[in-house]
Amino acid sequence: MSEESIVMELSKPVVQYPNRTRQYVLLGIFALTMFIDVLAASAFFVFTGAVSRDLEIPFAQQSWVITSYAVTFASFLVFWGKNAELLGPKTIFCPAFFCVGVLSLVISFITNRYAFFVLRGIAGVAAAALVPTAYRLIGIAFPLEKRSKAYTLYGMTGSIANVTGTIIAGVVALIPRDQGVQMVEWRWFFRIVAVLAIVLTLTFRIAGALISFWIIPKDAKPDGINRQTWKRLDVPGLVMLQCAIILFITGLTLGASYGWGRATFLAPFLIAIVLFPLFFWRESRIPYDNALIPSALWRLPNFLVLVLLSLLTLGWWSVMFLPFIETFHDVHGETYLLSALRTLPIGVSAGFISVVLVLYPSIIARPKWPIVISLTLSSVAYVLFTQAPSVVGKTYWSYLLPGMLIGSAGMQVVLLSTNVGLVLAAPPEMSGLVGAVYQTGLQTSSVIALSIQAGLLTTFEGGIQNLKNLRASFYFELGWTVLWLIGFTLLYRSSKEPHRSKTLDGEGKENLEVPLHV
């Protein structure tokens, strides 16, 4: 090594990571915010009907109870991911969490459906800030060899919250509805979320010197806001991408509500289809440092394949939760709590697999065949659902329960493999942005699946009361899963040598560092 190289190497700043205790305190905070984030969304698999009745929301607009939150959440993830890179995640995290709490409290008193939709949308904007900032802070707090475990623990929180959210909502739904319009169950749920978010945020602020600034390395602090910051934010690209995502999700939701041949679906959907390639073309033409999503990211091994696979994952679960809970409650007269408890095997299975992967991360070190096997199991689950003659009684134990167990276990492997693989394949300084891109895919997958399912549930007369409609939606999800199984098997490229984690220089060129399987 030359003298000049030695001097350059010694001049590099040494990153001082927090000790183990501080690292996991920080990770616990992020996991808790993720839990509350997902809880606020998954609970509406239970509360959609109650909210619709209380706010007099027509049947055609009921999907907006969920989508009003999802559309802004998905569209602002990349925005906050870029801001986490430019402004620093500490600047964003606590204020965003506080806003989630305040907005939840305000929503709990709303009596107008349009105000409900608008405020839920604003809450989605605030909640979207928590995910990429958490990804970025994990990348700052943990050295490379520990990040896989940290991201696995963080990722498993979301899937577990997805199930426990419905159970918590089922418990809250036991609140009597005869105490007045402001005392019904879903309003109390928002108040519980508000108290948790506000109290935790104030705790973080009061103990900020001992938690946030004490844990996070000082050299992660950004230079501040200046003209160059705004230039690097890529405002035109940001507007283009957000418009594309919002129009795409809105088109799917309106198509499910009013029909796929109407202008309400075709206009926003077709505009979005044009905007997406224009956005990526523009990103390839501007400097790496100024790009919202640098085109160099897509050249990382299997990065594009794993991002595309995220368009399946969360939707796979959503298509189960909503119709099962509604069928158990509306058709068979079970309480919301019992209906939610029937879906508990989904969370138990996902949680068990998460623990196994934390203890034995080598299982997904080379993820191709674990994902292929897992997608196969997830497909088998929907085969069982399509063949079930009913959803209760012996049928539940012989068809639904096995399907929930093996299918959810398989999809959890897919979720964690893609989550960890994507974030570790990218430069640490871009972990927030990469996490945002991945989460955008997850949220979009849920909207796609629920929108198409909403249309299929009206294929035959009777809606959710007719089991044929349920099967039709399950056949679609089965075909969708098999399609991704085939596509992933063909497109994913395994390497004989382990890939290496990469940093990207100012021109977007790759620099190899620590060996890593992706």
XYZ file of C-alpha atoms in Angstrom:
518
model
C 0.000 0.000 0.000
C 1.409 3.437 -0.946
C 2.103 6.157 1.606
C -0.696 8.270 0.115
C -3.178 5.392 0.471
C -2.163 4.846 4.092
C -2.660 8.536 4.882
C -6.097 8.535 3.210
C -7.116 5.401 5.092
C -6.007 6.832 8.441
C -7.788 10.116 7.730
C -11.191 8.414 7.438
C -13.444 9.158 10.415
C -13.833 6.267 12.851
C -17.466 5.512 13.602
C -18.096 5.024 17.308
C -21.091 2.735 17.719
C -23.127 2.709 20.954
C -22.652 -0.170 23.361
C -24.954 -3.187 23.233
C -27.405 -1.888 25.856
C -27.852 1.446 24.114
C -28.265 -0.232 20.743
C -31.138 -2.413 21.899
C -32.827 0.391 23.847
C -32.904 2.317 20.584
C -34.120 -0.724 18.655
C -36.868 -1.240 21.238
C -38.044 2.341 20.716
C -38.211 1.875 16.951
C -39.980 -1.463 17.281
C -42.571 0.168 19.530
C -43.239 2.952 17.029
C -43.522 0.376 14.247
C -45.977 -1.569 16.403
C -48.161 1.509 16.960
C -47.882 2.440 13.271
C -49.118 -0.953 12.068
C -51.633 -1.225 14.909
C -53.311 1.994 13.746
C -53.816 0.446 10.303
C -54.578 -3.227 11.017
C -57.272 -2.421 13.598
C -59.487 -1.191 10.782
C -59.875 -4.706 9.486
C -62.205 -4.830 12.518
C -63.481 -1.249 12.749
C -64.325 -0.500 9.095
C -67.975 -1.512 9.504
C -68.448 0.420 12.749
C -66.828 3.593 11.385
C -68.918 3.368 8.214
C -72.154 3.091 10.185
C -71.339 5.897 12.615
C -70.119 8.344 9.960
C -72.777 7.292 7.400
C -70.200 6.260 4.819
C -71.858 4.689 1.738
C -70.843 1.138 0.852
C -69.018 2.336 -2.289
C -66.763 4.582 -0.157
C -66.057 2.190 2.727
C -62.699 1.143 1.312
C -61.506 4.707 1.991
C -61.625 4.001 5.726
C -58.427 2.004 5.147
C -57.145 3.568 1.924
C -57.268 7.209 3.105
C -54.418 6.320 5.465
C -52.605 3.926 3.149
C -52.446 6.253 0.133
C -50.578 9.053 1.923
C -48.513 6.635 3.994
C -47.219 4.930 0.854
C -46.703 8.098 -1.178
C -44.681 9.967 1.480
C -42.316 7.160 2.494
C -39.681 8.047 -0.108
C -40.025 11.755 0.729
C -39.208 11.084 4.379
C -36.504 8.611 3.396
C -34.685 11.295 1.437
C -35.181 13.814 4.238
C -33.735 11.346 6.737
C -30.618 11.249 4.566
C -30.376 15.034 4.127
C -31.627 16.477 7.418
C -30.830 13.639 9.775
C -33.319 11.152 11.219
C -33.302 12.636 14.734
C -34.742 15.882 13.342
C -37.791 14.055 11.995
C -38.534 11.089 14.240
C -39.943 12.580 17.467
C -42.002 15.415 15.884
C -43.592 12.931 13.474
C -44.486 10.525 16.278
C -46.004 13.394 18.283
C -48.114 14.426 15.268
C -49.440 10.866 14.957
C -50.641 11.087 18.558
C -52.262 14.515 18.221
C -54.012 13.614 14.961
C -55.300 10.348 16.441
C -56.810 12.315 19.316
C -58.502 14.778 16.950
C -59.844 11.981 14.723
C -61.460 10.325 17.752
C -63.918 13.254 17.963
C -64.679 13.614 14.236
C -68.336 13.214 13.181
C -68.011 14.006 9.454
C -66.793 11.347 7.033
C -64.866 13.753 4.797
C -63.037 15.270 7.756
C -62.260 11.713 8.863
C -60.768 10.852 5.460
C -58.696 14.061 5.319
C -57.285 13.739 8.836
C -56.542 10.038 8.348
C -54.619 11.030 5.241
C -52.598 13.627 7.165
C -51.936 11.039 9.878
C -50.594 8.756 7.146
C -48.109 11.473 6.143
C -46.834 11.763 9.722
C -46.711 7.997 10.280
C -44.745 7.530 7.055
C -41.872 9.526 8.569
C -41.296 6.941 11.296
C -40.320 4.038 9.039
C -37.391 5.417 6.970
C -35.989 7.352 9.934
C -35.975 4.140 11.974
C -34.185 2.279 9.168
C -31.611 5.068 8.987
C -31.063 5.194 12.743
C -30.609 1.428 12.928
C -27.948 1.744 10.239
C -26.218 4.413 12.330
C -26.420 2.601 15.657
C -25.457 -0.936 14.590
C -22.243 -2.090 12.879
C -22.626 -4.067 9.669
C -22.271 -7.510 11.238
C -25.176 -6.785 13.633
C -27.543 -5.048 11.235
C -29.068 -8.242 9.852
C -30.319 -9.229 13.305
C -31.462 -5.675 14.069
C -33.430 -5.321 10.835
C -34.947 -8.783 11.343
C -36.160 -7.832 14.830
C -37.514 -4.533 13.525
C -39.240 -6.180 10.563
C -40.892 -8.899 12.639
C -42.572 -6.242 14.791
C -44.740 -5.118 11.893
C -46.078 -8.548 10.998
C -46.786 -9.397 14.642
C -48.547 -6.047 15.131
C -50.629 -6.795 12.052
C -52.263 -9.697 13.904
C -52.270 -8.393 17.452
C -53.804 -5.171 16.125
C -56.959 -7.031 15.147
C -57.089 -8.750 18.546
C -56.604 -5.468 20.419
C -59.324 -3.964 18.233
C -61.532 -6.939 19.078
C -61.032 -6.276 22.801
C -61.802 -2.561 22.358
C -64.897 -3.527 20.325
C -66.366 -5.035 23.514
C -67.027 -1.485 24.762
C -70.836 -0.989 24.815
C -72.230 1.284 22.117
C -75.053 2.709 24.242
C -73.005 5.390 26.025
C -73.283 8.092 23.360
C -71.816 8.855 19.940
C -68.434 9.957 21.367
C -68.030 6.828 23.480
C -68.112 4.099 20.809
C -65.307 1.579 20.460
C -63.349 2.900 17.476
C -63.129 6.366 19.010
C -61.582 4.878 22.146
C -59.102 3.009 19.983
C -57.875 6.293 18.480
C -57.597 7.749 21.977
C -55.499 4.817 23.146
C -53.137 5.290 20.183
C -53.016 9.031 20.894
C -52.073 8.546 24.541
C -49.363 6.024 23.658
C -47.831 8.213 20.956
C -47.964 11.498 22.892
C -46.725 10.057 26.184
C -43.896 8.163 24.493
C -42.860 11.215 22.472
C -42.784 13.439 25.557
C -40.783 10.747 27.336
C -38.274 10.693 24.471
C -38.007 14.481 24.559
C -37.649 14.766 28.322
C -35.061 12.000 28.365
C -33.586 13.080 25.049
C -30.098 13.560 26.450
C -30.196 10.014 27.774
C -31.900 8.333 24.840
C -31.750 10.017 21.446
C -28.582 12.129 21.554
C -26.885 9.792 24.009
C -27.347 6.723 21.846
C -26.895 8.031 18.302
C -23.306 8.738 17.177
C -22.510 12.444 16.943
C -20.915 12.185 13.526
C -24.367 11.315 12.082
C -25.451 14.944 12.507
C -26.148 16.688 9.152
C -24.719 20.059 8.169
C -28.126 21.773 8.284
C -30.587 23.144 5.755
C -29.192 25.232 2.919
C -29.717 25.771 -0.793
C -27.781 22.612 -1.621
C -30.098 20.625 0.651
C -33.142 21.696 -1.348
C -31.330 20.889 -4.575
C -30.523 17.388 -3.349
C -34.132 16.854 -2.274
C -35.094 16.683 -5.980
C -38.455 18.431 -5.589
C -39.608 17.869 -9.219
C -38.865 14.158 -8.957
C -40.564 14.008 -5.579
C -43.743 15.630 -6.918
C -43.744 13.306 -9.916
C -43.335 10.171 -7.792
C -45.929 11.195 -5.211
C -48.469 12.043 -7.903
C -47.838 8.673 -9.557
C -48.305 6.707 -6.316
C -51.380 8.680 -5.209
C -53.041 8.400 -8.622
C -52.232 4.691 -8.867
C -53.694 3.832 -5.457
C -56.660 6.188 -5.900
C -57.448 4.656 -9.286
C -57.440 1.130 -7.874
C -59.650 2.160 -4.955
C -62.163 3.972 -7.171
C -62.128 1.078 -9.622
C -63.069 -1.348 -6.868
C -65.830 0.995 -5.660
C -67.421 2.141 -8.925
C -66.228 -0.223 -11.644
C -63.079 -0.871 -13.659
C -64.441 0.496 -16.929
C -65.210 3.979 -15.636
C -63.157 7.139 -16.025
C -62.780 7.302 -12.234
C -60.437 4.314 -12.552
C -58.981 4.738 -16.030
C -57.930 8.411 -15.793
C -55.786 8.279 -12.619
C -54.504 4.785 -13.383
C -53.308 5.612 -16.912
C -51.716 8.898 -15.806
C -49.838 7.002 -13.088
C -48.641 4.409 -15.605
C -47.119 7.261 -17.647
C -45.612 9.081 -14.651
C -43.726 6.088 -13.233
C -41.408 5.517 -16.249
C -40.977 9.290 -16.659
C -39.820 9.524 -13.056
C -37.256 6.731 -13.408
C -36.028 8.168 -16.728
C -35.531 11.545 -15.057
C -33.672 9.986 -12.122
C -31.230 8.362 -14.534
C -30.441 11.752 -16.100
C -29.541 13.755 -12.986
C -26.431 13.556 -10.744
C -26.299 10.748 -8.216
C -26.242 13.066 -5.184
C -29.324 14.968 -6.376
C -31.474 11.983 -7.355
C -34.427 11.062 -5.167
C -33.863 7.355 -5.899
C -30.437 7.082 -7.562
C -30.462 4.781 -10.575
C -27.280 3.149 -9.216
C -29.421 1.413 -6.589
C -31.202 -0.603 -9.254
C -27.854 -1.958 -10.450
C -27.137 -3.599 -7.104
C -27.459 -7.403 -7.395
C -31.112 -8.523 -7.226
C -32.206 -5.158 -5.798
C -34.963 -4.692 -8.383
C -36.196 -8.280 -7.983
C -36.531 -7.931 -4.212
C -38.327 -4.579 -4.508
C -40.787 -6.067 -6.995
C -41.377 -9.010 -4.658
C -42.548 -6.557 -1.991
C -45.620 -5.951 -4.191
C -46.880 -9.359 -3.045
C -46.018 -9.611 0.628
C -48.307 -7.423 2.737
C -51.247 -7.870 0.373
C -51.015 -11.636 0.848
C -51.973 -11.176 4.512
C -54.530 -8.409 3.888
C -56.622 -10.583 1.575
C -56.970 -13.071 4.441
C -57.666 -10.758 7.343
C -60.472 -8.568 6.041
C -62.830 -11.203 4.546
C -62.226 -13.760 7.285
C -62.981 -11.313 10.102
C -66.024 -9.904 8.291
C -67.325 -13.401 7.528
C -66.854 -14.636 11.094
C -68.628 -11.544 12.469
C -71.224 -10.532 9.859
C -72.180 -13.955 8.505
C -71.744 -16.241 11.511
C -72.544 -13.727 14.248
C -69.334 -14.079 16.249
C -67.949 -11.201 18.299
C -65.117 -9.159 16.835
C -62.832 -10.497 19.547
C -63.565 -14.138 18.708
C -63.281 -13.331 14.992
C -59.852 -11.785 15.584
C -58.754 -14.696 17.774
C -59.542 -17.083 14.916
C -56.797 -15.322 12.939
C -54.296 -15.624 15.804
C -52.489 -18.606 14.172
C -51.332 -16.201 11.459
C -49.411 -14.133 13.999
C -48.206 -17.097 16.044
C -46.730 -18.706 12.948
C -45.092 -15.471 11.762
C -43.707 -14.785 15.233
C -42.246 -18.279 15.576
C -40.497 -18.032 12.214
C -39.145 -14.595 13.136
C -37.566 -15.969 16.307
C -36.028 -18.850 14.340
C -34.521 -16.430 11.808
C -33.135 -14.205 14.558
C -31.442 -17.212 16.166
C -30.320 -18.762 12.866
C -29.861 -15.902 10.355
C -27.828 -18.167 8.073
C -31.149 -19.666 6.890
C -31.744 -16.588 4.738
C -28.088 -15.699 4.097
C -28.602 -17.038 0.567
C -32.302 -16.281 0.185
C -33.235 -17.697 -3.218
C -34.332 -21.198 -2.243
C -35.763 -20.238 1.162
C -37.964 -17.715 -0.664
C -38.930 -20.202 -3.391
C -39.930 -22.816 -0.798
C -41.773 -20.195 1.249
C -43.733 -18.891 -1.740
C -44.709 -22.476 -2.503
C -46.054 -22.898 1.046
C -47.917 -19.595 0.754
C -49.511 -20.836 -2.470
C -50.558 -24.104 -0.808
C -52.302 -22.055 1.889
C -54.569 -20.401 -0.665
C -55.232 -23.758 -2.314
C -56.645 -24.866 1.049
C -58.718 -21.686 1.371
C -60.240 -22.091 -2.092
C -61.267 -25.678 -1.343
C -62.795 -25.015 2.089
C -66.566 -25.766 2.047
C -67.071 -23.310 4.935
C -65.028 -21.133 7.293
C -66.288 -22.403 10.656
C -66.752 -25.754 12.396
C -64.581 -28.675 11.310
C -63.668 -26.838 8.120
C -61.833 -24.173 10.115
C -59.614 -26.802 11.755
C -58.985 -28.892 8.641
C -58.590 -26.152 6.004
C -58.198 -22.656 7.448
C -55.941 -23.376 10.425
C -53.317 -25.383 8.452
C -53.398 -22.773 5.696
C -52.867 -19.922 8.141
C -49.961 -21.688 9.839
C -47.954 -22.793 6.812
C -48.850 -19.820 4.632
C -48.023 -17.135 7.182
C -44.775 -18.887 8.105
C -43.760 -18.926 4.454
C -44.678 -15.302 3.811
C -42.804 -14.197 6.933
C -39.643 -15.765 5.517
C -40.245 -13.814 2.296
C -40.877 -10.587 4.213
C -37.754 -10.780 6.359
C -35.530 -12.066 3.542
C -36.440 -9.168 1.269
C -36.347 -6.617 4.087
C -32.896 -7.567 5.367
C -31.501 -8.315 1.915
C -32.474 -4.943 0.478
C -31.250 -2.794 3.342
C -27.931 -4.611 3.699
C -27.278 -4.594 -0.043
C -27.401 -0.795 -0.124
C -24.985 1.759 1.359
C -25.567 2.361 5.101
C -26.129 6.080 4.513
C -29.043 5.209 2.202
C -30.705 2.655 4.475
C -33.553 5.054 5.270
C -34.284 5.661 1.596
C -34.042 1.962 0.736
C -36.336 1.093 3.641
C -38.793 3.679 2.348
C -38.747 2.201 -1.167
C -39.349 -1.260 0.279
C -42.180 -0.103 2.546
C -43.783 1.728 -0.382
C -43.899 -1.585 -2.217
C -45.432 -3.295 0.822
C -48.160 -0.683 1.255
C -48.915 -0.686 -2.457
C -49.230 -4.476 -2.383
C -51.923 -4.217 0.274
C -53.899 -1.622 -1.669
C -53.647 -3.628 -4.907
C -54.814 -6.823 -3.206
C -57.670 -5.226 -1.246
C -58.896 -3.219 -4.248
C -59.042 -6.233 -6.534
C -60.604 -8.321 -3.776
C -63.291 -5.670 -3.216
C -64.295 -6.021 -6.858
C -64.252 -9.828 -6.757
C -66.453 -9.934 -3.642
C -69.309 -8.691 -5.829
C -68.804 -11.314 -8.576
C -71.888 -13.216 -7.408
C -74.952 -11.974 -5.562
C -74.758 -11.736 -1.794
C -71.372 -10.081 -1.324
C -69.512 -11.411 1.702
C -72.492 -13.632 2.524
C -71.789 -15.726 -0.582
C -68.810 -18.069 -0.134
C -68.318 -18.120 -3.924
C -67.191 -14.490 -3.797
C -64.698 -15.294 -1.085
C -63.298 -18.152 -3.154
C -63.029 -15.921 -6.224
C -60.815 -13.481 -4.310
C -58.735 -16.352 -2.949
C -58.257 -17.801 -6.432
C -56.928 -14.417 -7.543
C -54.439 -14.270 -4.658
C -53.388 -17.855 -5.389
C -52.654 -16.974 -9.007
C -50.891 -13.762 -7.966
C -48.640 -15.682 -5.559
C -47.809 -18.377 -8.115
C -46.980 -15.658 -10.663
C -44.450 -14.118 -8.274
C -43.080 -17.560 -7.433
C -42.338 -18.202 -11.104
C -41.013 -14.686 -11.700
C -38.707 -14.733 -8.691
C -37.340 -18.184 -9.561
C -36.483 -17.033 -13.085
C -35.192 -13.529 -12.312
C -33.240 -13.941 -9.075
C -29.547 -14.525 -9.694
C -27.585 -16.481 -7.105
C -23.830 -15.989 -6.995
C -21.230 -18.599 -6.166
C -19.338 -16.023 -4.127
C -21.096 -13.968 -1.489
C -21.973 -10.468 -2.589
C -20.420 -7.648 -0.666
C -22.105 -4.730 0.980
C -21.518 -1.641 -1.077
C -20.946 2.032 -0.734
C -21.655 4.255 -3.689
C -19.348 7.102 -4.518
C -20.480 10.490 -5.740
C -20.982 9.138 -9.236
C -23.007 6.155 -8.130
C -20.172 3.679 -8.647
C -19.933 0.671 -6.372
C -17.164 0.204 -3.815
C -16.959 -3.263 -2.294
C -16.614 -3.657 1.447
C -17.602 -6.406 3.856
C -18.654 -9.793 2.391
C -22.390 -10.313 2.566
C -24.820 -12.816 1.093
C -27.842 -11.228 -0.617
